[in-house]
């Protein structure tokens, strides 16, 4: 069981992915605590609000991942929100890989020295903690995005989610429902292809569509490659660790004269390893997480465009139906009403979609800027600190050359 | 930034406070030890530490050199490492330094170092090391290079010829500079000759590089890809190291076969180095026999030194193998990292292209460029990792096998001596029996014969004893030499490796520093 204390402040880095989430007094949401049990994580959602909708000004509830997904899905299924970018759902907490590694380590305990084992265990625990913190941050960002959205924050389901202090009885989807979802998605993507064939009159949306499709694909690619790069860094760091312990063992077993020399190199390698691990962790956070998040957001934006296109197609179909009805002079009123509704829906979506897409761009640019600047600063800091380590070790070696020279004279 | 400071000299027993180092803030608030070396004592110098705590925020103690400019930090480090450069003025702090006992060659016998300044050792270092080497006499004026691998012939009969260039001022050679063309089997032939002549008397003959059927076949077949060029380069470097190690050995340097190898333009082909030749098969049979013998010989080790050393070498062998495996993994992973970084760079460039916000687009392209350059760095680093570290470890693993071989020869020598003693004893018993026998006619002849045999075996026993003592003495000397060489080799490599790492870091800093303003410029 792992407990993480996550006040709003400690996840500034993840919140930076969504800059401009200025929390205002009207509604502030954060995850104040989280508990990791065998296979689920329990988040403590803490709300502070001056809105009259809530019974109290400040309150907390415990929620699990499935309940977040329920909330997200309720937004997606709500027709009224068709014109908004629905904040992407947080990914499922996944500790499997980490748990596997810990298990493997436990099994391999006999084959390595005590120091090695303790070191690796520490690292795996740190990794576990990092994943834990990340998943908490992802869930928090989702809630904050909803709370910051002028329309979504008023959603009733959202309020229930925040306030209702008992289990929402939202079970995860069973097999039948998952299958239904699968088919729904297939239909949707097929439809999406059809709908995207329709050329848009509005230049803004036409441009946005082309842009988003391409952008989404490239972000996907960049995200995957960034992940691979981060993992490679981690591998190199692990290698340094192993080399460091080997050198250390060598040093302790060796004849005293040479010990001095070897003693420093392991230190050097250990320090290298720590830095490499840091580099990879930072890259992970600033680059990989950023890309992953915008992968999901760009998908949400694409979904918005899809919904708009869909409503456009519906509108055009309604127009055609109306023309046909007028020509046949049959069911004209019905056709007119349908056409009116479609028109309204389409215009409503278009209006809000435009603003949403502009906001998306602003958010994106700001987030990239912040993260790229921080990435560069961190990499610089690491490179400089590593340089200092090297200089230190240089000096140690110089010292020992002198000592060894003296010693050799007596051999 | 003056925030990060030049680390003060630390004694060996103290670890830098790594946690603080990572924060990049207070570098070394841990204690500083002064060093006193008294090499004249029989024990290895223990280093009494005088604690001087540094308060990084307070007034800096006089001993610490101030290095505000990071560039100097690197520059000085690299400078101090290159011993070949001319004597340089040590960088002293503006405050008065404590009295430093100057070390001149004449006072080498009992050097005392009271320097608390890190720069002072630079003065001492060079002169003492030079003198030390001369005293050991292990530096000979001979330099060997192996270069220009050339493919000769075609198809399966093709081979690579390497140019071996020797530059020397030693009188035993006819010229000062000369070069010959040799092929891989020539090197193996040389090693085989030297080994047969010198290993059984206790000299550690450096082993030749290993054969590689796969590698050579690729080259023969004519594949001009990167893996075969890599293979040839690896082999060339290995052959060079092999020759350099061999000529460093004072006894082997005198050997006429070695001289012939280096000098004569034509060399008889060493056919019996081929695995499938008659000699090759004989070798394998001998090896098997040896292995069996080793298990059956139970030696009464009268000298604890040998037992200790054997155990040490056994441990060292194990550890080196483990380390070698880890370093090879590192090389592999670094290559992977380089490939992944390159892939990411391309991807980031594409992303930058599709981004419609101009400043962000530019920044992303810049990021892509930075990552590409970093990829190059990673590649070079992997190269360095490999050639400096991994190959050295491989060499030493093979060298240790040679050392173990020498110890085995000593055991065999002992066995021979013991066998001679046993035979002598038997002959003496036979003589005694003859004395008591009552066959007068054959007696005198037999007695004479036995007497001769006894004399013969007595000489053999004496010879055996002398041989054994000789081999023991030689091994002691050789092991000492081996240890010194090992230390020297590792030191050189570590220093070179650190140098390469420093350069990598400097480059990294440059790249990220160039990128930062671009990132900040995103409006």
PDB file of N, CA and C in Angstrom, chain A residues 301-333:
ATOM      1  N   UNK A 301     -10.381  17.170 -29.551  1.00  0.00           N
ATOM      2  CA  UNK A 301     -10.697  18.242 -30.501  1.00  0.00           C
ATOM      3  C   UNK A 301     -11.211  17.652 -31.809  1.00  0.00           C
ATOM      4  N   UNK A 302     -10.568  16.563 -32.222  1.00  0.00           N
ATOM      5  CA  UNK A 302     -11.029  15.894 -33.443  1.00  0.00           C
ATOM      6  C   UNK A 302     -12.469  15.424 -33.265  1.00  0.00           C
ATOM      7  N   UNK A 303     -12.750  14.889 -32.078  1.00  0.00           N
ATOM      8  CA  UNK A 303     -14.113  14.422 -31.807  1.00  0.00           C
ATOM      9  C   UNK A 303     -15.106  15.570 -31.946  1.00  0.00           C
ATOM     10  N   UNK A 304     -14.692  16.734 -31.446  1.00  0.00           N
ATOM     11  CA  UNK A 304     -15.566  17.912 -31.559  1.00  0.00           C
ATOM     12  C   UNK A 304     -15.845  18.218 -33.013  1.00  0.00           C
ATOM     13  N   UNK A 305     -14.798  18.216 -33.818  1.00  0.00           N
ATOM     14  CA  UNK A 305     -14.976  18.506 -35.237  1.00  0.00           C
ATOM     15  C   UNK A 305     -15.874  17.464 -35.900  1.00  0.00           C
ATOM     16  N   UNK A 306     -15.696  16.239 -35.447  1.00  0.00           N
ATOM     17  CA  UNK A 306     -16.544  15.180 -35.989  1.00  0.00           C
ATOM     18  C   UNK A 306     -18.020  15.459 -35.677  1.00  0.00           C
ATOM     19  N   UNK A 307     -18.251  15.822 -34.436  1.00  0.00           N
ATOM     20  CA  UNK A 307     -19.643  16.073 -34.050  1.00  0.00           C
ATOM     21  C   UNK A 307     -20.224  17.211 -34.877  1.00  0.00           C
ATOM     22  N   UNK A 308     -19.408  18.240 -35.089  1.00  0.00           N
ATOM     23  CA  UNK A 308     -19.873  19.376 -35.881  1.00  0.00           C
ATOM     24  C   UNK A 308     -20.164  18.951 -37.315  1.00  0.00           C
ATOM     25  N   UNK A 309     -19.235  18.169 -37.871  1.00  0.00           N
ATOM     26  CA  UNK A 309     -19.451  17.699 -39.244  1.00  0.00           C
ATOM     27  C   UNK A 309     -20.704  16.857 -39.331  1.00  0.00           C
ATOM     28  N   UNK A 310     -20.867  16.048 -38.340  1.00  0.00           N
ATOM     29  CA  UNK A 310     -22.058  15.185 -38.286  1.00  0.00           C
ATOM     30  C   UNK A 310     -23.323  16.051 -38.303  1.00  0.00           C
ATOM     31  N   UNK A 311     -23.278  17.090 -37.463  1.00  0.00           N
ATOM     32  CA  UNK A 311     -24.478  17.941 -37.390  1.00  0.00           C
ATOM     33  C   UNK A 311     -24.666  18.702 -38.700  1.00  0.00           C
ATOM     34  N   UNK A 312     -23.549  19.027 -39.371  1.00  0.00           N
ATOM     35  CA  UNK A 312     -23.640  19.693 -40.667  1.00  0.00           C
ATOM     36  C   UNK A 312     -24.307  18.778 -41.685  1.00  0.00           C
ATOM     37  N   UNK A 313     -23.864  17.542 -41.676  1.00  0.00           N
ATOM     38  CA  UNK A 313     -24.455  16.560 -42.596  1.00  0.00           C
ATOM     39  C   UNK A 313     -25.943  16.406 -42.298  1.00  0.00           C
ATOM     40  N   UNK A 314     -26.243  16.307 -40.999  1.00  0.00           N
ATOM     41  CA  UNK A 314     -27.663  16.194 -40.621  1.00  0.00           C
ATOM     42  C   UNK A 314     -28.456  17.389 -41.124  1.00  0.00           C
ATOM     43  N   UNK A 315     -27.834  18.572 -40.974  1.00  0.00           N
ATOM     44  CA  UNK A 315     -28.484  19.813 -41.401  1.00  0.00           C
ATOM     45  C   UNK A 315     -28.724  19.777 -42.905  1.00  0.00           C
ATOM     46  N   UNK A 316     -27.701  19.377 -43.637  1.00  0.00           N
ATOM     47  CA  UNK A 316     -27.860  19.345 -45.090  1.00  0.00           C
ATOM     48  C   UNK A 316     -28.908  18.313 -45.516  1.00  0.00           C
ATOM     49  N   UNK A 317     -28.859  17.174 -44.822  1.00  0.00           N
ATOM     50  CA  UNK A 317     -29.884  16.155 -45.112  1.00  0.00           C
ATOM     51  C   UNK A 317     -31.277  16.682 -44.819  1.00  0.00           C
ATOM     52  N   UNK A 318     -31.363  17.413 -43.696  1.00  0.00           N
ATOM     53  CA  UNK A 318     -32.676  17.977 -43.339  1.00  0.00           C
ATOM     54  C   UNK A 318     -33.133  18.962 -44.415  1.00  0.00           C
ATOM     55  N   UNK A 319     -32.175  19.755 -44.926  1.00  0.00           N
ATOM     56  CA  UNK A 319     -32.505  20.685 -46.006  1.00  0.00           C
ATOM     57  C   UNK A 319     -33.049  19.949 -47.213  1.00  0.00           C
ATOM     58  N   UNK A 320     -32.356  18.906 -47.588  1.00  0.00           N
ATOM     59  CA  UNK A 320     -32.788  18.127 -48.751  1.00  0.00           C
ATOM     60  C   UNK A 320     -34.172  17.562 -48.521  1.00  0.00           C
ATOM     61  N   UNK A 321     -34.351  17.023 -47.285  1.00  0.00           N
ATOM     62  CA  UNK A 321     -35.662  16.430 -46.966  1.00  0.00           C
ATOM     63  C   UNK A 321     -36.755  17.483 -47.068  1.00  0.00           C
ATOM     64  N   UNK A 322     -36.405  18.695 -46.572  1.00  0.00           N
ATOM     65  CA  UNK A 322     -37.392  19.777 -46.613  1.00  0.00           C
ATOM     66  C   UNK A 322     -37.750  20.111 -48.062  1.00  0.00           C
ATOM     67  N   UNK A 323     -36.724  20.219 -48.903  1.00  0.00           N
ATOM     68  CA  UNK A 323     -36.978  20.493 -50.322  1.00  0.00           C
ATOM     69  C   UNK A 323     -37.874  19.423 -50.935  1.00  0.00           C
ATOM     70  N   UNK A 324     -37.541  18.187 -50.633  1.00  0.00           N
ATOM     71  CA  UNK A 324     -38.348  17.078 -51.159  1.00  0.00           C
ATOM     72  C   UNK A 324     -39.775  17.189 -50.660  1.00  0.00           C
ATOM     73  N   UNK A 325     -39.891  17.468 -49.354  1.00  0.00           N
ATOM     74  CA  UNK A 325     -41.241  17.554 -48.776  1.00  0.00           C
ATOM     75  C   UNK A 325     -42.025  18.676 -49.443  1.00  0.00           C
ATOM     76  N   UNK A 326     -41.346  19.810 -49.647  1.00  0.00           N
ATOM     77  CA  UNK A 326     -42.027  20.949 -50.281  1.00  0.00           C
ATOM     78  C   UNK A 326     -42.466  20.585 -51.705  1.00  0.00           C
ATOM     79  N   UNK A 327     -41.555  19.886 -52.366  1.00  0.00           N
ATOM     80  CA  UNK A 327     -41.882  19.487 -53.748  1.00  0.00           C
ATOM     81  C   UNK A 327     -43.098  18.561 -53.769  1.00  0.00           C
ATOM     82  N   UNK A 328     -43.122  17.603 -52.834  1.00  0.00           N
ATOM     83  CA  UNK A 328     -44.245  16.664 -52.796  1.00  0.00           C
ATOM     84  C   UNK A 328     -45.432  17.250 -52.057  1.00  0.00           C
ATOM     85  N   UNK A 329     -45.150  18.342 -51.332  1.00  0.00           N
ATOM     86  CA  UNK A 329     -46.150  18.963 -50.476  1.00  0.00           C
ATOM     87  C   UNK A 329     -46.712  17.977 -49.456  1.00  0.00           C
ATOM     88  N   UNK A 330     -45.803  17.261 -48.834  1.00  0.00           N
ATOM     89  CA  UNK A 330     -46.212  16.259 -47.855  1.00  0.00           C
ATOM     90  C   UNK A 330     -45.322  16.410 -46.625  1.00  0.00           C
ATOM     91  N   UNK A 331     -45.905  16.410 -45.440  1.00  0.00           N
ATOM     92  CA  UNK A 331     -45.152  16.495 -44.170  1.00  0.00           C
ATOM     93  C   UNK A 331     -44.215  17.687 -44.148  1.00  0.00           C
ATOM     94  N   UNK A 332     -44.693  18.795 -44.739  1.00  0.00           N
ATOM     95  CA  UNK A 332     -43.796  19.950 -44.819  1.00  0.00           C
ATOM     96  C   UNK A 332     -43.481  20.481 -43.440  1.00  0.00           C
ATOM     97  N   UNK A 333     -44.478  20.569 -42.595  1.00  0.00           N
ATOM     98  CA  UNK A 333     -44.249  21.153 -41.261  1.00  0.00           C
ATOM     99  C   UNK A 333     -43.213  20.352 -40.486  1.00  0.00           C
TER     100      UNK A 333
END
